[in-house]
Coordinates of C-alpha atoms and ligand atoms in Angstrom, one line a residue:
X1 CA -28.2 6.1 -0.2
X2 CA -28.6 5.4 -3.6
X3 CA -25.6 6.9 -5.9
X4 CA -26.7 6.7 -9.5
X5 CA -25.8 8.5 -13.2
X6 CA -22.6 7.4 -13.2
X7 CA -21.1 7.2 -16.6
X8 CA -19.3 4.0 -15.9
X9 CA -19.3 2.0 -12.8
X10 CA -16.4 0.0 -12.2
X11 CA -17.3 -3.0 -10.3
X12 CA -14.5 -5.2 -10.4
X13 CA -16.7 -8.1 -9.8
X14 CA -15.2 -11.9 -9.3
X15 CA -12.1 -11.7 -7.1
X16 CA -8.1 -11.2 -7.7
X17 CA -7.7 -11.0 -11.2
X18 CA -4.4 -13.7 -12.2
X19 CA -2.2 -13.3 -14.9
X20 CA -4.1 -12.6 -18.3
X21 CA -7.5 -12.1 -16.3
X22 CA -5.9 -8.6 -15.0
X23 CA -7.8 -5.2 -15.9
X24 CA -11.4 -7.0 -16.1
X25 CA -13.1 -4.3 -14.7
X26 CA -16.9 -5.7 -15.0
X27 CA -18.3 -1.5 -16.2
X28 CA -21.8 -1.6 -15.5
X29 CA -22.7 1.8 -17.8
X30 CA -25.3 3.8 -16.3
X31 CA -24.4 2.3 -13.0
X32 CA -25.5 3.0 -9.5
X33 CA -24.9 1.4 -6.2
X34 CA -27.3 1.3 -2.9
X35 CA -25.3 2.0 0.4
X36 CA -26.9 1.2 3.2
X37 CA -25.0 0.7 6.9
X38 CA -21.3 1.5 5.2
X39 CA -22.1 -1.6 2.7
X40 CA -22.9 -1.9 -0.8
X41 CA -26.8 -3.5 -0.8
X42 CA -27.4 -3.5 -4.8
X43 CA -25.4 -3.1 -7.8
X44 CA -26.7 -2.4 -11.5
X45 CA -28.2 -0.3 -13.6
X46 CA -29.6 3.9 -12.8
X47 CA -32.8 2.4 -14.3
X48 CA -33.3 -0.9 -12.2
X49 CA -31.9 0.7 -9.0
X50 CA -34.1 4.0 -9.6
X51 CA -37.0 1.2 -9.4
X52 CA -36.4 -1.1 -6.7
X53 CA -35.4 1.8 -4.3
X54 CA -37.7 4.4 -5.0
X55 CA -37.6 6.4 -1.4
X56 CA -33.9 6.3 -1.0
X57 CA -31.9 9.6 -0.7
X58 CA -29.9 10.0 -3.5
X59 CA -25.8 11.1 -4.5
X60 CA -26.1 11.9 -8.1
X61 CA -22.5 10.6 -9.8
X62 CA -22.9 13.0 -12.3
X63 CA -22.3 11.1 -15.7
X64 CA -18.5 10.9 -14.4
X65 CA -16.9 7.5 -12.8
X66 CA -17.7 5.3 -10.2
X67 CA -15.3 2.8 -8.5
X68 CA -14.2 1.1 -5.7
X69 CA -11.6 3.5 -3.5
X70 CA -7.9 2.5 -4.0
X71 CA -6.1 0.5 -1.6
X72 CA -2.8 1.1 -0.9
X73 CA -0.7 -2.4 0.3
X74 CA 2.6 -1.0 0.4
X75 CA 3.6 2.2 2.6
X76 CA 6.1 3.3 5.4
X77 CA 3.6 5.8 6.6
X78 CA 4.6 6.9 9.4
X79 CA 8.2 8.4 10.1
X80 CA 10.2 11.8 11.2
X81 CA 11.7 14.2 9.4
X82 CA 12.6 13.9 5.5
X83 CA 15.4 13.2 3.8
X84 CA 15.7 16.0 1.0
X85 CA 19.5 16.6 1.5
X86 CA 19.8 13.5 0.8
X87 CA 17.8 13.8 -2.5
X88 CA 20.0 16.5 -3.8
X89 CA 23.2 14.0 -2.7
X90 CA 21.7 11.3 -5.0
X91 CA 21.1 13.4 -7.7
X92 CA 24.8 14.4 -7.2
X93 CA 25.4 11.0 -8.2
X94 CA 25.8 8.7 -4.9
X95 CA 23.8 5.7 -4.5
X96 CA 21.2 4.8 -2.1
X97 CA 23.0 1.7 -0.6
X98 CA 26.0 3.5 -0.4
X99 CA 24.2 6.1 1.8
X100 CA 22.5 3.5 4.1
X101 CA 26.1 2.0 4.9
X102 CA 27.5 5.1 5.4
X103 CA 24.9 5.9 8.2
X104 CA 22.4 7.8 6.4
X105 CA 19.2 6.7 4.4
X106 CA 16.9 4.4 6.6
X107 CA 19.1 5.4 9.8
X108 CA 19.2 9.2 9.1
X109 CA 15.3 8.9 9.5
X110 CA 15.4 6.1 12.6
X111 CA 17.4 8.7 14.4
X112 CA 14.7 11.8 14.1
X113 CA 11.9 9.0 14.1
X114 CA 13.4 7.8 17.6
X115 CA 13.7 11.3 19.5
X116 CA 10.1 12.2 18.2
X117 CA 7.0 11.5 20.6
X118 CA 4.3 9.6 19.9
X119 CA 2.0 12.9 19.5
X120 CA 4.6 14.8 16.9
X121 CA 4.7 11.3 15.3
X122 CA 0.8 11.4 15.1
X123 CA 1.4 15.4 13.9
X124 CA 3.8 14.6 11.0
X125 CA 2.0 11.6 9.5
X126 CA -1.6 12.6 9.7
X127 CA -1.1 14.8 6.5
X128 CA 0.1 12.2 5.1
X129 CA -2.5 10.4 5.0
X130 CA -5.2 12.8 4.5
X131 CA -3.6 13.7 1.5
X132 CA -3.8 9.7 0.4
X133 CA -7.4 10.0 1.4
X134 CA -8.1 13.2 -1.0
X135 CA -6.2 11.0 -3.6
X136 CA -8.5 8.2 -3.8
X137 CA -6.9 5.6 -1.1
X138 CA -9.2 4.0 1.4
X139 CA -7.1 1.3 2.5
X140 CA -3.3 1.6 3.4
X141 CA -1.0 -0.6 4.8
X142 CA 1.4 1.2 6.4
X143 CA 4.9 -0.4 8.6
X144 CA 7.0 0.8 11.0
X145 CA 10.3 -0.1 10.4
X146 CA 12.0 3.4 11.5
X147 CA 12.2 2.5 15.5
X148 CA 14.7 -0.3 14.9
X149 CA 14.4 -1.1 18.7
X150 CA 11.4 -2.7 20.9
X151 CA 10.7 0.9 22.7
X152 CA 10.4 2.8 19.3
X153 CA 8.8 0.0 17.3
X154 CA 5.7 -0.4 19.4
X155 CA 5.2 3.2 19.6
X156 CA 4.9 4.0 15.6
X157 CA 2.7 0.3 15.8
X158 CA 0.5 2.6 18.4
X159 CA 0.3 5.5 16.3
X160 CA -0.8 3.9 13.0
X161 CA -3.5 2.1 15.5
X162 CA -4.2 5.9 17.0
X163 CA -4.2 7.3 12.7
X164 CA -6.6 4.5 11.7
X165 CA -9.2 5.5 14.7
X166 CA -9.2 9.3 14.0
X167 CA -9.0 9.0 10.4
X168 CA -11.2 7.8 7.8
X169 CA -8.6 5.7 5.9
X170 CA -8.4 2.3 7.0
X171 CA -4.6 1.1 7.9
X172 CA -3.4 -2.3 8.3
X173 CA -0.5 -2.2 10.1
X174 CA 2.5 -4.4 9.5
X175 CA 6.1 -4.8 11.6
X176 CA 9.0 -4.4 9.9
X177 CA 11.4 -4.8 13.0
X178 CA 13.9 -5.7 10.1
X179 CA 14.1 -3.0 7.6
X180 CA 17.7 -2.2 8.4
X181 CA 20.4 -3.5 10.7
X182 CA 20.0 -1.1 14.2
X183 CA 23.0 1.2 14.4
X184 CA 23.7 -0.5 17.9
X185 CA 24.4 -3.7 15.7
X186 CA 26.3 -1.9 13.1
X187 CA 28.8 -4.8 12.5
X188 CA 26.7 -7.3 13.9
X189 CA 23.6 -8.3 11.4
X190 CA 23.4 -11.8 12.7
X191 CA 23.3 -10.2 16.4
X192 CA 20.5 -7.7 15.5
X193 CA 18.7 -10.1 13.4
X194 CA 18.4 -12.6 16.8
X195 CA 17.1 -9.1 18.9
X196 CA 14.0 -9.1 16.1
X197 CA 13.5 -12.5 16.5
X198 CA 14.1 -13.5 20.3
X199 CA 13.0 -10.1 21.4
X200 CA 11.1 -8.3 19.4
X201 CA 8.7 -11.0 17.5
X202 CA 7.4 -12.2 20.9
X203 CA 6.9 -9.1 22.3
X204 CA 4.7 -8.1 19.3
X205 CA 2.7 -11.2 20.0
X206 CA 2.2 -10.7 23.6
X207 CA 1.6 -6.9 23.3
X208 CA -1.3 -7.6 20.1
X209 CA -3.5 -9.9 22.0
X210 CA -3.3 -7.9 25.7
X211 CA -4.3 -4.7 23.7
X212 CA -5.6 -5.3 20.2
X213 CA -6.8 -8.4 20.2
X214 CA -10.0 -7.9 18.0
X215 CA -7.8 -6.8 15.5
X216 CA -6.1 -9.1 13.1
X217 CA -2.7 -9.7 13.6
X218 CA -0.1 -7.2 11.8
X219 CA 2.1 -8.4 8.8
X220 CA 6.0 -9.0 9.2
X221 CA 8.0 -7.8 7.0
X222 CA 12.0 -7.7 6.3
X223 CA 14.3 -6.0 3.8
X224 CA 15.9 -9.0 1.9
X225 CA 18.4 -7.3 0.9
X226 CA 22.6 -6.9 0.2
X227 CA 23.8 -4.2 3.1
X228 CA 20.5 -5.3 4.9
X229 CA 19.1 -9.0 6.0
X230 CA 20.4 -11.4 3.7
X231 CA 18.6 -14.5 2.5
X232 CA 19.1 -16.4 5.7
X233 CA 18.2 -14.0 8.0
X234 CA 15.0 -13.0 6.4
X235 CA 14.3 -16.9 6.4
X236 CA 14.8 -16.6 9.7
X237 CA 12.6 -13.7 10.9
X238 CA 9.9 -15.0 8.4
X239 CA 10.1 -18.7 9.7
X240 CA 10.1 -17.4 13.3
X241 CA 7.0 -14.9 12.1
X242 CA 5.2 -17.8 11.2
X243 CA 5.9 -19.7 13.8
X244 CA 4.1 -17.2 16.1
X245 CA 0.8 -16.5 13.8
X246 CA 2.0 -13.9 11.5
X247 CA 0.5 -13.3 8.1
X248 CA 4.4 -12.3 6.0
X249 CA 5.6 -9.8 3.4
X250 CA 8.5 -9.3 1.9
X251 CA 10.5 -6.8 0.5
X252 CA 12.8 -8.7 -2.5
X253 CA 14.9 -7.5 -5.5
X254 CA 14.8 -4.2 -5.1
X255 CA 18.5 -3.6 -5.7
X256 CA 19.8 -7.5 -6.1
X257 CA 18.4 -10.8 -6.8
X258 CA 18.9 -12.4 -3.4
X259 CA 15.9 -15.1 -3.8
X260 CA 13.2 -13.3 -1.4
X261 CA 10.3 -13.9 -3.7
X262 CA 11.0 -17.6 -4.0
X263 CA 11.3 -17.5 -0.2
X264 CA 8.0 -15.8 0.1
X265 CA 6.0 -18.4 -1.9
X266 CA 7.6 -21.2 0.2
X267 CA 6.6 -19.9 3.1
X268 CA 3.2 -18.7 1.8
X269 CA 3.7 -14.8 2.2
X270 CA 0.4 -12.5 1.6
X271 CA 3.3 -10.6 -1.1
X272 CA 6.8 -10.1 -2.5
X273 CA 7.1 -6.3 -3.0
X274 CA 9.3 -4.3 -5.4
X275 CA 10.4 -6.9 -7.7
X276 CA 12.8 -5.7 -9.8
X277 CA 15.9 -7.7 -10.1
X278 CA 13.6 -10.8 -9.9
X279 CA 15.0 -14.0 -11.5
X280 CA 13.0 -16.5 -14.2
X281 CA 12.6 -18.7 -11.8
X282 CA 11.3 -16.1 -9.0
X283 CA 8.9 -15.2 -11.5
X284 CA 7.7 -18.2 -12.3
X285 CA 7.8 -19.7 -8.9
X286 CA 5.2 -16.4 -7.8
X287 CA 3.2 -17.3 -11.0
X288 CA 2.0 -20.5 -9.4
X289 CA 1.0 -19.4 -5.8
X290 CA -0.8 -17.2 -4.0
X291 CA 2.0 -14.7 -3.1
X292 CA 0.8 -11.7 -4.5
X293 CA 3.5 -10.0 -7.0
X294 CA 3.9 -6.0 -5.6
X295 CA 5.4 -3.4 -7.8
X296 CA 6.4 0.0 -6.8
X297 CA 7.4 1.8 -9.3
X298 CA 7.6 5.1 -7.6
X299 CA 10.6 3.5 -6.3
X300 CA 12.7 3.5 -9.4
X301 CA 11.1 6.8 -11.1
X302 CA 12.0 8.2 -7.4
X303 CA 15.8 7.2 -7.7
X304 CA 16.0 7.8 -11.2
X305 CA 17.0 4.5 -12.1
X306 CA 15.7 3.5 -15.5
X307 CA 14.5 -0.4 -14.4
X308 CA 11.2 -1.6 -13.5
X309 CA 9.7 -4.7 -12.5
X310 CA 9.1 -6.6 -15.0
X311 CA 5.4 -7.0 -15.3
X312 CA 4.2 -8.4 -18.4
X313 CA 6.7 -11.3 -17.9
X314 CA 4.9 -11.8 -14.0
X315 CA 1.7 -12.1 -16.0
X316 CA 2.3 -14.0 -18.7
X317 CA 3.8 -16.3 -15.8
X318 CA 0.2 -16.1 -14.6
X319 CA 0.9 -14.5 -11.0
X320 CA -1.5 -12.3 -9.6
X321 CA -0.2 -8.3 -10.0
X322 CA -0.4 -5.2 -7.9
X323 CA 0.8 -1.9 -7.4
X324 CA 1.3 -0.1 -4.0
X325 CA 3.2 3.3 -3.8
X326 CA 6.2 2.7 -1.6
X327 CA 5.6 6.1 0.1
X328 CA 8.3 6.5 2.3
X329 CA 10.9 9.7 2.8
X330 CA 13.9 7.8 1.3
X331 CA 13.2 6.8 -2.2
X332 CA 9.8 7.8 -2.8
X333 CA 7.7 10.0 -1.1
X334 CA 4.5 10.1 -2.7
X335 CA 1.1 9.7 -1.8
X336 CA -0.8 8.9 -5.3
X337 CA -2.3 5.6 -6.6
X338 CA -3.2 8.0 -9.2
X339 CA 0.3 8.9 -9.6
X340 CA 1.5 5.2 -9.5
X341 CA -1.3 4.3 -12.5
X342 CA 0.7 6.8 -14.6
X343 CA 3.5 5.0 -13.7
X344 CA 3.0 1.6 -13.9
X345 CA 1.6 2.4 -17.6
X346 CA 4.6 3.9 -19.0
X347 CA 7.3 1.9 -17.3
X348 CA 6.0 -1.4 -17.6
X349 CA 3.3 -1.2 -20.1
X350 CA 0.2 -1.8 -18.6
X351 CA -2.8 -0.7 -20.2
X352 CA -5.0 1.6 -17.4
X353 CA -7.7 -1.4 -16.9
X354 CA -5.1 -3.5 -15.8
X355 CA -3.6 -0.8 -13.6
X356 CA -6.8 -0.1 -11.9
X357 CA -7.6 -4.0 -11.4
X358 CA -4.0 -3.9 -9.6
X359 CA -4.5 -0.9 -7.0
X360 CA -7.9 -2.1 -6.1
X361 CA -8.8 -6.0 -6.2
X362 CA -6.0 -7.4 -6.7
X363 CA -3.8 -4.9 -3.9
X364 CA -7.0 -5.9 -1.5
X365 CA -5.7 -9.2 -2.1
X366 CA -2.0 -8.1 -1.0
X367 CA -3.1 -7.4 2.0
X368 CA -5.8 -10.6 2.4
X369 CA -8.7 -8.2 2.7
X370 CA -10.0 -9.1 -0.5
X371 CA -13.5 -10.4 0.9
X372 CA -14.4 -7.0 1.9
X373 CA -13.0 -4.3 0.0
X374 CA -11.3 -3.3 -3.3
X375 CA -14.2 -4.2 -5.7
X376 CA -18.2 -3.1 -5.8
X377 CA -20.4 -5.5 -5.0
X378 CA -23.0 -6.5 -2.7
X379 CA -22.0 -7.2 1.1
X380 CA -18.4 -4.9 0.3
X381 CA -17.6 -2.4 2.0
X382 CA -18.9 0.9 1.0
X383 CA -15.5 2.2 0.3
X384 CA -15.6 4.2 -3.5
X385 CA -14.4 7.0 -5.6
X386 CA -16.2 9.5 -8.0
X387 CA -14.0 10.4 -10.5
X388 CA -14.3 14.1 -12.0
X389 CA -14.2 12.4 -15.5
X390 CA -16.5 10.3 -17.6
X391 CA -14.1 7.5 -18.9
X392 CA -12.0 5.6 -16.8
X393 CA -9.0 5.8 -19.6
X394 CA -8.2 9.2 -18.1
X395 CA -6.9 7.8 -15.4
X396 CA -3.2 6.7 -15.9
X397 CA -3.3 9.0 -19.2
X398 CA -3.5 12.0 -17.4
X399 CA -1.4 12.6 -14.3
X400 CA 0.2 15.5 -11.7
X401 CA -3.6 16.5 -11.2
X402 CA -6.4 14.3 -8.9
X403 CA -8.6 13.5 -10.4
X404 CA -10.6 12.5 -7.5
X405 CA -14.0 14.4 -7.0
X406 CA -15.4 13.0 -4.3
X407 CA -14.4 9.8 -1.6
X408 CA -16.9 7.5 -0.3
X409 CA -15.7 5.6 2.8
X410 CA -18.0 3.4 4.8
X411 CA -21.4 4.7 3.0
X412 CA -19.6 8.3 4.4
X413 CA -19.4 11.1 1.7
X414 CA -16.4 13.1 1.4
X415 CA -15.8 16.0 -1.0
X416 CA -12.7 17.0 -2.6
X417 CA -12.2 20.7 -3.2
X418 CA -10.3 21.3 -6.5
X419 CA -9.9 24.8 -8.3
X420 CA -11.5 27.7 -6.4
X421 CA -9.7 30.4 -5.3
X422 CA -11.1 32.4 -2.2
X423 CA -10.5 36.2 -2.5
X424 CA -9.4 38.0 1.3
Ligands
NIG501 O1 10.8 0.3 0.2 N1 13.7 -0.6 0.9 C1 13.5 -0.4 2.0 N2 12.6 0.5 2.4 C2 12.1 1.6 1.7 C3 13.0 2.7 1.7 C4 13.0 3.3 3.1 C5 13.8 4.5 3.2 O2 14.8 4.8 2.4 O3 13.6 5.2 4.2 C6 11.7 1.2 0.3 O4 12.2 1.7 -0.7
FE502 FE1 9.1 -0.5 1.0

């Protein structure tokens, strides 16, 4: 298939984009792509393509943009029930930690998330997703992290492996046995953090390679957090992660500087996510490795909290930047890459090239899977977005609306129906 007349291609070409090198987007005007097999075959020009592939059926982009599809490397996907009455209680003026130790937030939804079956699990998150997929993402990473025991654990690991058959969105799965301290081990952090690690860690290992064991294997993850796993214990699950194969993520300065991010880059950590109360010396320690540097900032806009991460200081420190949503029924539940472009502009004062370059290379890169996805070029996957607009500025500017038109996911085109009405 040969999709052509797009107004602006955005190729992304050359790999994560570090510090100042954020929001290349390598525009090929005029651009077209040949998909052939669910990969890209040949990049360039309408003209050149329209020459050297004369007999191929043809998607016409319709002088509006062409990209590649949004991934997504930071989601709690898959969960129970919401959390809305606690919403209105946080607006009433009580905090989120304060919640979480008084038995709701993360444990409000590990109680509904634990009774549910595998099936209604399935039920609940599939729209979800879907609604990701008509928003532009064609990669998520997605964690459990609401089972808080072995039983519950492996079956919302299970379900995002059932999600990502059935669906046309990609996940990549990653275990995050220690998002909070199981109620069972309420005054005992030390205790549960032993369970994830003598119990829980193994058992993931053992279980991947009997039944997945084509697939990579899943991140770990852990909530380095006050009221949560503190600097030693995440060093511990992380250390012991490794230990047994694990590519790591972390979860650091979200509420207080604890130290996760430098943690991550000593340990060599795909990402430190949510960033906000990082230190100078965090910061600079992410700007010389590898660790990609996450920001939600859904996460704050969803609290109404007025502080960000701060992003232009990460790339004037020269770290590689990305964005993820956070989607989760506790402090943001939203499904929009678009939405978080809208965000990530205002709040932290990135232009929309560099916010594009940080939900599609560079969060490819958040989850390692840079080499196939999150850019356009030849021997990617075919994973893309037609945008219903001819200039990719519109995207971040505008916002509340998808802007989507259609989704391209392994060479497979899928349309987005926007503004019709259908009369009885
Ligand atoms: O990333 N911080 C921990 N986890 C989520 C919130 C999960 C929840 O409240 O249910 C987050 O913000
Ligand atoms: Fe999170």
């Amino acid at each position: 298939m040969l999709i052509h007349s797009a107004s602006q291609l955005l190729t992304l070409a050359g790999g994560p984009q570090r510090g100042h090198d954020l929001g290349k987007l390598g525009i090929i005007e005029k651009g077209a792509v040949v998909v052939r097999d669910e990969k890209i075959v040949a990049v360039g020009t309408t003209d050149e393509l329209k020459n050297a592939y004369p007999d191929e059926p043809t998607l016409d982009a319709g002088n509006c943009v062409l990209m590649p599809g949004f991934v997504d490397p930071h989601t709690h996907l898959i969960w129970a029930g919401d959390r809305a009455n606690e919403f209105s209680m946080k607006m009433g003026g009580m905090a989120y930690l304060d919640i979480l130790a008084a038995g709701g937030g993360i444990i409000s939804t590990v109680k509904a998330t634990r009774t549910a079956s595998m099936e209604s699990l399935i039920a609940q998150t599939r729209p979800r997703l879907l609604r990701m997929f008509s928003h532009g993402t064609t990669t998520a990473e997605a964690k459990t992290g609401y089972g808080l025991q072995t039983a519950t654990e492996l079956r919302l690991l299970k379900a995002l492996l059932a999600l990502d058959d059935e669906s046309p969105v990609d996940i990549v799965p990653t275990f995050l046995g220690a998002h909070a301290i199981a109620p069972e081990y309420k005054d005992n952090p030390q205790g549960y953090t032993d369970e994830v690690n003598n119990t829980m860690l193994p058992m993931l290992k053992e279980w991947w390679e009997t039944h997945a064991p084509r697939l990579p294997l899943p991140f770990v993850d852990v909530f380095c957090e006050n009221k949560a796993f503190d600097l030693e214990q995440s060093r511990q699950v992380l250390s012991k992660a490794k230990s047994l194969g694990f590519p790591l993520k972390i979860h650091a300065d979200e509420f207080d500087n604890l130290g996760g991010a430098s943690l991550a880059v000593e340990l060599g950590a795909a990402s430190a996510d949510h960033l906000v109360k990082t230190s100078d010396a965090d910061i600079a320690a992410l700007g010389k490795s590898e660790t990609v540097a996450v920001s939600l900032p859904c996460t704050p806009f969803g609290l109404a909290e007025c502080q960000y991460t701060p992003a232009r200081k990460l790339i004037e420190a020269d770290a590689i930047f990305a964005l993820a949503t956070d989607c989760n029924p506790g402090t943001t539940w939203n499904e929009s890459m678009q939405f978080v472009i809208a965000l990530a502009c205002r709040t932290m004062k990135l232009t929309p090239a560099e916010a594009i370059a940080a939900t599609t290379i560079n969060s490819a890169y958040a989850i390692r899977r840079a080499d196939t996805i999150g850019s356009v070029e030849v021997g990617k996957q075919a994973d893309m977005l037609i945008l219903s607009v001819p200039d990719y500025r519109q995207l971040g500017y505008r916002y509340g609306t998808n802007l989507v038109k259609q989704v391209i996911k392994r060479g497979r085109v899928y349309s987005v129906d926007v503004g019709y009405y259908r009369t009885a």
